[in-house]
Short mmCIF file of C-alpha atoms and ligand atoms in Angstrom, two decimals:
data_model
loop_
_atom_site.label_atom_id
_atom_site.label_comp_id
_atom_site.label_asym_id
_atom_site.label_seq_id
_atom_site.Cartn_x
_atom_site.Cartn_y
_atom_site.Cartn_z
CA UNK M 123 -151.61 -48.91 72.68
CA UNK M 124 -150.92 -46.99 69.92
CA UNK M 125 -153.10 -43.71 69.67
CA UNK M 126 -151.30 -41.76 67.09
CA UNK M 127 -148.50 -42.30 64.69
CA UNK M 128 -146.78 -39.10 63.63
CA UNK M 129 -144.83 -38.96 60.26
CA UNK M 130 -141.92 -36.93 60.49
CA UNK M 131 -138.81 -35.21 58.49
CA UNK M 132 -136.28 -33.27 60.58
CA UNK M 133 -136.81 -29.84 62.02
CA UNK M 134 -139.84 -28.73 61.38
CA UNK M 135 -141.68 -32.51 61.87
CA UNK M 136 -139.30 -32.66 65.00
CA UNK M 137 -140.85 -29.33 66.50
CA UNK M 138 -144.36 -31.03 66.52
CA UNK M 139 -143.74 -34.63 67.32
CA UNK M 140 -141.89 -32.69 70.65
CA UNK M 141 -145.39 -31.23 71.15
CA UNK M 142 -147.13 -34.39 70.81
CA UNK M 143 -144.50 -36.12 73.18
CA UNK M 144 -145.76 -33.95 76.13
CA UNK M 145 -149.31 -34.86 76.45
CA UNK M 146 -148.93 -38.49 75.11
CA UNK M 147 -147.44 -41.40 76.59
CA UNK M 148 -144.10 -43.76 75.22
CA UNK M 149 -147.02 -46.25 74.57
CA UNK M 150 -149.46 -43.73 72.73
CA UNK M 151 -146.99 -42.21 70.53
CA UNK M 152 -144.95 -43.89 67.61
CA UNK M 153 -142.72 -41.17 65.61
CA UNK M 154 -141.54 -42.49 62.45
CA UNK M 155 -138.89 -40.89 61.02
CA UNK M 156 -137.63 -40.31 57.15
CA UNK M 157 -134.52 -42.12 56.23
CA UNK M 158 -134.05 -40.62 52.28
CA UNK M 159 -132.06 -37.93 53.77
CA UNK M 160 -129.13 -40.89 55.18
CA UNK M 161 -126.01 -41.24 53.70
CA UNK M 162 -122.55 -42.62 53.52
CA UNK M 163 -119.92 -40.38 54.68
CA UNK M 164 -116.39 -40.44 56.10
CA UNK M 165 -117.49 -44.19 56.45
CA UNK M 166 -120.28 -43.36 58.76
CA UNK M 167 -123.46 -44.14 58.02
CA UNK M 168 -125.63 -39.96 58.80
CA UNK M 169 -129.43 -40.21 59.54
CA UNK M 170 -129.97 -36.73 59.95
CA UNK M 171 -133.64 -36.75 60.17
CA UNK M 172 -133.73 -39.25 62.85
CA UNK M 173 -130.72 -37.87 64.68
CA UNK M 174 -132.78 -34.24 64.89
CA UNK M 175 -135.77 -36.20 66.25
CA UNK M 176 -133.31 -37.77 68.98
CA UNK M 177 -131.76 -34.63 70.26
CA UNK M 178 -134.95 -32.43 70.11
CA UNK M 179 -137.05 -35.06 71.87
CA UNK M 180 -134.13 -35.00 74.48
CA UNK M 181 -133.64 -31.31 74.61
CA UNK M 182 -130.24 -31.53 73.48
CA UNK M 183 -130.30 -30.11 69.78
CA UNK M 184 -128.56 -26.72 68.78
CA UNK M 185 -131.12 -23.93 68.97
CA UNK M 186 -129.77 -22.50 66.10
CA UNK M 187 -129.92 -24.57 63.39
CA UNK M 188 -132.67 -27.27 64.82
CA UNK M 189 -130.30 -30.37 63.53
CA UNK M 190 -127.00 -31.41 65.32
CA UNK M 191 -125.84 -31.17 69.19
CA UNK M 192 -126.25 -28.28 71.34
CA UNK M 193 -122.70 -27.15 72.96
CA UNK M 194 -121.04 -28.33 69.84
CA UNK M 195 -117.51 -27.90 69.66
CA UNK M 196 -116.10 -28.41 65.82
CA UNK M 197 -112.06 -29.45 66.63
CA UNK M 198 -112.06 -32.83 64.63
CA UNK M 199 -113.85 -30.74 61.41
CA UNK M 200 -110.74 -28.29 61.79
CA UNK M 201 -108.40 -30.93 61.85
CA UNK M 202 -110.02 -32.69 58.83
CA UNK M 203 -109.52 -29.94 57.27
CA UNK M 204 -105.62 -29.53 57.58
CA UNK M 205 -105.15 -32.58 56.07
CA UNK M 206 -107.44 -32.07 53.46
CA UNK M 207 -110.42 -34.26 54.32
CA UNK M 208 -113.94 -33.48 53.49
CA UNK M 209 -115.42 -30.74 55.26
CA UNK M 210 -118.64 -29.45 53.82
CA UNK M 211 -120.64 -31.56 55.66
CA UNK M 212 -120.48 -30.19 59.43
CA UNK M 213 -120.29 -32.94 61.93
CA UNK M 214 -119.71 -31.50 65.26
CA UNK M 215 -117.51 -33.59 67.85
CA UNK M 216 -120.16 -34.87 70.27
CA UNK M 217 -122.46 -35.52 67.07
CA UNK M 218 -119.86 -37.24 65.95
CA UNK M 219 -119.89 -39.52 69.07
CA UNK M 220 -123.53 -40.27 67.97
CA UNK M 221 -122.67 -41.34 64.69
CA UNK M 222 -119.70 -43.70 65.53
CA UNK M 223 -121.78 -45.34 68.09
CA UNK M 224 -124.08 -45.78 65.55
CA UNK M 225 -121.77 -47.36 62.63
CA UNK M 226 -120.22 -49.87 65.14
CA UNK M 227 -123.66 -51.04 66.39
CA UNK M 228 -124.45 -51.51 62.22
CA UNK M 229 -121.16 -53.32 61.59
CA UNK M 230 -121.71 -55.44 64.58
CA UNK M 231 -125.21 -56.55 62.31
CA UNK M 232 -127.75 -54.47 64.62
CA UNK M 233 -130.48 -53.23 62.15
CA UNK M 234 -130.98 -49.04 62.03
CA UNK M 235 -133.83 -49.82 64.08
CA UNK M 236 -131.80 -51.39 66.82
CA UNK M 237 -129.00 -48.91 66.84
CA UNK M 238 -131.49 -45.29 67.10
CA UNK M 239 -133.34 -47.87 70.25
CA UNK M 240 -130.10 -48.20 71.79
CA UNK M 241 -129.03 -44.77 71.48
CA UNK M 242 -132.52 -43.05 72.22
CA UNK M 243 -131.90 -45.14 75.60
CA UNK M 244 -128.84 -43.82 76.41
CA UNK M 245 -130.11 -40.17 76.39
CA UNK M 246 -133.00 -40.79 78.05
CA UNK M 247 -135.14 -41.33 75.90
CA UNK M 248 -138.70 -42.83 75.71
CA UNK M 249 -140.81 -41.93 73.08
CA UNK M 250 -140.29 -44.47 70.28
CA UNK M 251 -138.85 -42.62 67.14
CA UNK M 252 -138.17 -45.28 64.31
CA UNK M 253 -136.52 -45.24 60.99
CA UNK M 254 -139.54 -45.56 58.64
CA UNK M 255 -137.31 -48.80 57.47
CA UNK M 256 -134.34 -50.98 58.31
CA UNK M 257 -133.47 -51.29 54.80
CA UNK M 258 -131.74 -48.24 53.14
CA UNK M 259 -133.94 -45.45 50.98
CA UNK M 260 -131.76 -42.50 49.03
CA UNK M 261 -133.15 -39.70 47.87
CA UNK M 262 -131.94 -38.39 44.63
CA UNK M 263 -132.55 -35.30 43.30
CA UNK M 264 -133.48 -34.54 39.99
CA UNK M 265 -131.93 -31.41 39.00
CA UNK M 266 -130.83 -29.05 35.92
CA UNK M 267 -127.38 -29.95 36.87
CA UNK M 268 -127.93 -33.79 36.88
CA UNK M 269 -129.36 -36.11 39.48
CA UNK M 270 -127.47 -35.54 43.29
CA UNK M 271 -127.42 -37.52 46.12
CA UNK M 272 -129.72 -35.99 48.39
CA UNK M 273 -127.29 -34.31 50.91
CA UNK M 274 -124.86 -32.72 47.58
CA UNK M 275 -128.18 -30.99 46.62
CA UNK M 276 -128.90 -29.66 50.21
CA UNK M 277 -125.50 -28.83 51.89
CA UNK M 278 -123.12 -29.19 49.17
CA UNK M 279 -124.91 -27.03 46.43
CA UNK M 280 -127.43 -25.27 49.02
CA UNK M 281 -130.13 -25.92 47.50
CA UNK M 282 -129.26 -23.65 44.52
CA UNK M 283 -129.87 -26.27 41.43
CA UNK M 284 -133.11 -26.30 39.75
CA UNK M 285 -135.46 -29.63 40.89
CA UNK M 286 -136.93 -31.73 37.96
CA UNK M 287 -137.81 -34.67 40.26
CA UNK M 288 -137.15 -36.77 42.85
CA UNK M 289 -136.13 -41.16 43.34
CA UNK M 290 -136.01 -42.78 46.01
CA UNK M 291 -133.06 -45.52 45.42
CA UNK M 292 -133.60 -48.87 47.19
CA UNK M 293 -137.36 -47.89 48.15
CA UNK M 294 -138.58 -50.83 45.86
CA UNK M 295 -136.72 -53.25 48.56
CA UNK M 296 -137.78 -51.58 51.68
CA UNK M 297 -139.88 -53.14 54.48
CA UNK M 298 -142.36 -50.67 56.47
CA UNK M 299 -140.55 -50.67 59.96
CA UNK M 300 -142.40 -53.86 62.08
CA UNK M 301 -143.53 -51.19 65.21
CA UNK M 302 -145.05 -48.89 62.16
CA UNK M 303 -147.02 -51.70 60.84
CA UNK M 304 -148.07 -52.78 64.38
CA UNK M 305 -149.64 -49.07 65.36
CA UNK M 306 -151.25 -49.18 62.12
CA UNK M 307 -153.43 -52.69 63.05
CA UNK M 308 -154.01 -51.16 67.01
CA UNK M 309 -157.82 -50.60 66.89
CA UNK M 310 -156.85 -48.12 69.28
CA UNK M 311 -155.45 -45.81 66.57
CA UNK M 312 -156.59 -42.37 66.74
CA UNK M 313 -154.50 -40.27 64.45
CA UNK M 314 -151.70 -40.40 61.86
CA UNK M 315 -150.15 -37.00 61.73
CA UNK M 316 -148.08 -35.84 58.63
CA UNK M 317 -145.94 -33.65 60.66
CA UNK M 318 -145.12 -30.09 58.64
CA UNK M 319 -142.03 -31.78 56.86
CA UNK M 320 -141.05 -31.05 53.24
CA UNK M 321 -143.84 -33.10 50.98
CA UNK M 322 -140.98 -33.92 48.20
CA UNK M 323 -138.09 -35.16 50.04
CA UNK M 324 -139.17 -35.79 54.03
CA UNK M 325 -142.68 -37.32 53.96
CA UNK M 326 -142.71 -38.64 49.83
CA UNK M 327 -139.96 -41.28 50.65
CA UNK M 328 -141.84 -42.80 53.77
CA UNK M 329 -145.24 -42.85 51.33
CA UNK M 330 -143.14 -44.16 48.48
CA UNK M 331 -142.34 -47.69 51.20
CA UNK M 332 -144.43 -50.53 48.85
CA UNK M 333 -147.80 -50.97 50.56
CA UNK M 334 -147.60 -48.20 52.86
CA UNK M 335 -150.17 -45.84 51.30
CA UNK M 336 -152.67 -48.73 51.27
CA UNK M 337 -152.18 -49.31 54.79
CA UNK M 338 -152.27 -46.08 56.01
CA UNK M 339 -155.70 -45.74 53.48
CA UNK M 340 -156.90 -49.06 54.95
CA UNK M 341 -156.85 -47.59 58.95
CA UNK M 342 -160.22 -45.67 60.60
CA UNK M 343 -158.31 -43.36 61.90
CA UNK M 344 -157.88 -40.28 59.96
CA UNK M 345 -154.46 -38.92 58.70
CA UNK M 346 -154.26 -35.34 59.08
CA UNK M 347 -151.34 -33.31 57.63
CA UNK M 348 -150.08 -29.72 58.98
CA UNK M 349 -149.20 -27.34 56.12
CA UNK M 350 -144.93 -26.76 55.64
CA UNK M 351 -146.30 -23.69 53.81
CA UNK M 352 -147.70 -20.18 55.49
CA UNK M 353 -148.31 -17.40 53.38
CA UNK M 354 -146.31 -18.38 49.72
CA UNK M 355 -143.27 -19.71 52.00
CA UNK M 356 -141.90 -22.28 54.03
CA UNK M 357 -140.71 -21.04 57.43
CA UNK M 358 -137.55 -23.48 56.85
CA UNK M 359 -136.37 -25.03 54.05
CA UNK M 360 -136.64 -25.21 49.99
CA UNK M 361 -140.09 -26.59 50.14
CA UNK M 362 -141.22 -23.41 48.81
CA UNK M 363 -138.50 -23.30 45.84
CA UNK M 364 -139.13 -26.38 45.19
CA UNK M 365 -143.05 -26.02 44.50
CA UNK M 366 -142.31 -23.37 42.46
CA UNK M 367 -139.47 -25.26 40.11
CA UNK M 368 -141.83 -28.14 39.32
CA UNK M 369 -144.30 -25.71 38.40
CA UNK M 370 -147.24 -25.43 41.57
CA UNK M 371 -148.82 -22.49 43.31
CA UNK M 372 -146.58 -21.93 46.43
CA UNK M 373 -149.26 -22.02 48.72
CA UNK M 374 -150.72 -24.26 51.18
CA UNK M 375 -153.03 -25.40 48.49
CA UNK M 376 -150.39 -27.17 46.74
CA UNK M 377 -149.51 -29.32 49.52
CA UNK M 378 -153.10 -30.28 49.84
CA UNK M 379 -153.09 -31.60 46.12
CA UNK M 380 -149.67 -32.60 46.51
CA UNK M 381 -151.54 -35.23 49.21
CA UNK M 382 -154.37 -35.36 47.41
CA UNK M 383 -157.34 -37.77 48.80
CA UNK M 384 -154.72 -39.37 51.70
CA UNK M 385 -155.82 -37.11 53.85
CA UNK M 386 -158.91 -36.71 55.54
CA UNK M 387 -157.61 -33.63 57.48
CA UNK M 388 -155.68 -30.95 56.71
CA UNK M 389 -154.03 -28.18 59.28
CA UNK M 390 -153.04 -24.28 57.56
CA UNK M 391 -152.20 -21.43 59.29
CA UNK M 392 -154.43 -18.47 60.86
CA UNK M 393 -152.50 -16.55 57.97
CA UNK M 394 -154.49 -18.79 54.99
CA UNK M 395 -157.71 -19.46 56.78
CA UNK M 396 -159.10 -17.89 53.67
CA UNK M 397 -158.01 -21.23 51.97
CA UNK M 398 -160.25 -23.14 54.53
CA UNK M 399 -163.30 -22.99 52.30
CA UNK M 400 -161.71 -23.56 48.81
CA UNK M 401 -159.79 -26.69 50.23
CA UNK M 402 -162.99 -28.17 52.53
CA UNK M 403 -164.08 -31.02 50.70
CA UNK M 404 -166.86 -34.24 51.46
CA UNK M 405 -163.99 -35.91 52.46
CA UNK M 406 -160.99 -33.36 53.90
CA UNK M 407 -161.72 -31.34 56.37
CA UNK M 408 -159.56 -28.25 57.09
CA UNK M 409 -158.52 -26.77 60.20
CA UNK M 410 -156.75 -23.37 60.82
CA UNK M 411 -154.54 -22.51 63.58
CA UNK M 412 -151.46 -20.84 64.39
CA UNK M 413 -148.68 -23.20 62.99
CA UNK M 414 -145.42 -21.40 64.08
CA UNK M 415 -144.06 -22.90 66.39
CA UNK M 416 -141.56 -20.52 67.86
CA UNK M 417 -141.87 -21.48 71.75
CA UNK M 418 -142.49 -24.90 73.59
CA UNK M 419 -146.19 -23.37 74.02
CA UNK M 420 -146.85 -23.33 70.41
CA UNK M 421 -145.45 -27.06 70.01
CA UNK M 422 -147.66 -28.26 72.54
CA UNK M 423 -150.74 -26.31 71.59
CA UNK M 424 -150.29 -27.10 67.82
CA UNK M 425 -150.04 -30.89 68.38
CA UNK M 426 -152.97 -30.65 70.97
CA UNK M 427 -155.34 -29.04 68.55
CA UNK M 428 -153.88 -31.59 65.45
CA UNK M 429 -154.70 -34.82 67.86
CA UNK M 430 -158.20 -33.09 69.16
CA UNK M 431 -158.95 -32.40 65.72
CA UNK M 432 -158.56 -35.99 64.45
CA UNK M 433 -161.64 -36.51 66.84
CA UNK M 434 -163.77 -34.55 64.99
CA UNK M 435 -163.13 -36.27 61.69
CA UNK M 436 -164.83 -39.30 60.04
CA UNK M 437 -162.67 -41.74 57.97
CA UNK M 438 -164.28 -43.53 54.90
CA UNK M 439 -164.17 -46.82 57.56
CA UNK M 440 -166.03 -45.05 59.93
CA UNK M 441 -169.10 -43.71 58.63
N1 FO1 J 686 -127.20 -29.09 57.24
C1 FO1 J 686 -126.49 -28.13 56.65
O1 FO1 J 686 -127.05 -27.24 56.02
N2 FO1 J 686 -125.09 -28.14 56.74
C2 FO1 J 686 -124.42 -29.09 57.43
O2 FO1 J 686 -123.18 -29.07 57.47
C3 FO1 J 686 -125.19 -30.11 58.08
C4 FO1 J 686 -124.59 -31.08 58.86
C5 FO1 J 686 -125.39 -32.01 59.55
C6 FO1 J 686 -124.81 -32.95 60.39
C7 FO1 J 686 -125.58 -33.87 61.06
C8 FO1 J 686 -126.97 -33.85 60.91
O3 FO1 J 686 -127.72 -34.74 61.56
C9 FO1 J 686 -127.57 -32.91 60.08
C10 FO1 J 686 -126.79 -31.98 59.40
N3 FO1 J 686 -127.37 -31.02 58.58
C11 FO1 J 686 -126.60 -30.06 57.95
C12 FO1 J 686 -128.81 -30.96 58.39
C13 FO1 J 686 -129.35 -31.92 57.36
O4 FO1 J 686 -128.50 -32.30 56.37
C14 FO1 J 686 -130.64 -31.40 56.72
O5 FO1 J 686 -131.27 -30.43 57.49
C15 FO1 J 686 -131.63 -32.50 56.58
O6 FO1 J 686 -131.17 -33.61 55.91
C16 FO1 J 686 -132.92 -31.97 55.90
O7 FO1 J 686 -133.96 -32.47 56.65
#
């Protein structure tokens, strides 16, 4: 039984779906990951998203930069390197274990689906995190330097080129992942959580799935986003930049339009509980709470108040 469904990108979406994982059970939690981020690289297929999910569910990720192993050792990069492979992309040598794994278990005809199961097994894992499809979705950045693969805009170029837009290549062909669409009939559905991922490029390619926004809008159970955006900046990220480039109000009120009627709740920060009152409406109600979440504690206690708060809320359906 499915009580809540939690829509995530990578770090920041990780941070709270960990929270969520310690008070719910395998069986009430479903953590669907974003798959625009993948790509094709020294012939491995990367799911970075899902892959930061994975490790931070299982305690293994590096502290400091919330995506790849913990303990990481980086011999095979520095060997690339002397023979002039590619190296901009970091892939550390136990990650790199991860993603081999994973592109033999693809060749072999597993879906993605079946390959993150297998591997989530193997480190002991048992909250279900799922790609949000088995078919591949690219983001592509629109930018004043041309349209980038997602991953050349983010690593390669750091973020630095001016966004115009966003696609979503393949998106049109893409099946919502089976479990998703099961949690979403459970009548035992209590939340879907829009975890505090980048709107553009983490939870916009999972929305963009055909039919997906009319299922999520078809479910009682209200969908309640946390705020990326404290103050007039993200605490990780180029959400913030990228607001600003396609010409809206860095503030958690953007992300609110950005989701527009979706949502029927909507989580800010202590910092912009002046918002609350501007962005209350009939049908969104707005919550605010401390949203960093530096320790364990604040994971826990920011998911907790997110699920309780889904309680309080009555969906179109419901009323
Ligand atoms: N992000 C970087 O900024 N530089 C990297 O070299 C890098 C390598 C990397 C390897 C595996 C992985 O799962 C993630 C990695 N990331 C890296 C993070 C990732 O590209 C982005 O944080 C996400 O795609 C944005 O959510």
């Amino acid at each position: 039984m499915t009580r809540c469904i939690a829509l995530s990108g990578g770090v920041g979406g990780a941070k709270l779906a960990l929270g969520l994982s310690k008070f719910l059970s395998p069986d009430e939690l479903l953590i669907v990951a974003n798959t625009g981020d993948d790509f094709e690289h020294l012939g491995l297929t990367i799911c970075p998203d899902i892959d930061t999910l994975l490790y931070t569910l299982a305690a293994i990720a590096n502290p400091e930069t919330g995506w790849g192993r913990a303990d990481e050792s980086w011999k095979t990069m520095k060997a690339l390197e002397t023979i002039g492979g590619e190296t901009w992309f970091r892939l550390g040598d136990r990650d790199l274990a991860l993603h081999l794994t994973r592109k033999q278990q693809l060749s072999s005809g597993k879906t993605l689906s079946d390959t993150i199961a297998n591997i989530a097994e193997s480190i002991g894992l048992k909250h279900p995190v799922v790609p949000m499809s088995d078919q591949p979705v690219r983001t592509m950045v629109r930018t004043d330097i041309g349209e980038l693969p997602f991953q050349e805009y983010f690593v390669k170029n750091q973020c630095v080129p001016k966004v115009t837009g966003f696609q979503f290549a393949g998106v049109n062909d893409a099946k919502p992942n089976p479990l998703l669409m099961d949690a979403l009939r459970d009548p035992r559905l209590e939340a879907v959580i829009i975890c505090p991922s980048n709107p553009f490029i983490s939870i916009d390619p999972i929305l963009a799935i055909p039919g997906l926004r009319e299922d999520l809008r078809a479910r009682s159970a209200p969908i309640i986003a946390v705020s990326p955006i404290i103050g007039n900046r993200a605490l990780k990220g180029p959400a913030a930049k990228m607001l600003r480039e396609l010409g809206f109000d860095t503030s958690a009120a953007a992300i609110a339009d950005h989701y527009g009627d979706l949502l029927q709740g909507f989580v800010i920060d202590s910092q912009d509980k002046d918002l609350a009152n501007k962005l209350e409406t009939k049908s969104r109600r707005v919550h605010a709470t401390n949203t960093v979440m530096k320790s364990l504690e604040d994971r826990v206690t920011l998911a907790r108040e997110t699920f309780a708060f889904a309680s309080q809320i009555q969906t179109p359906q419901t009323v």
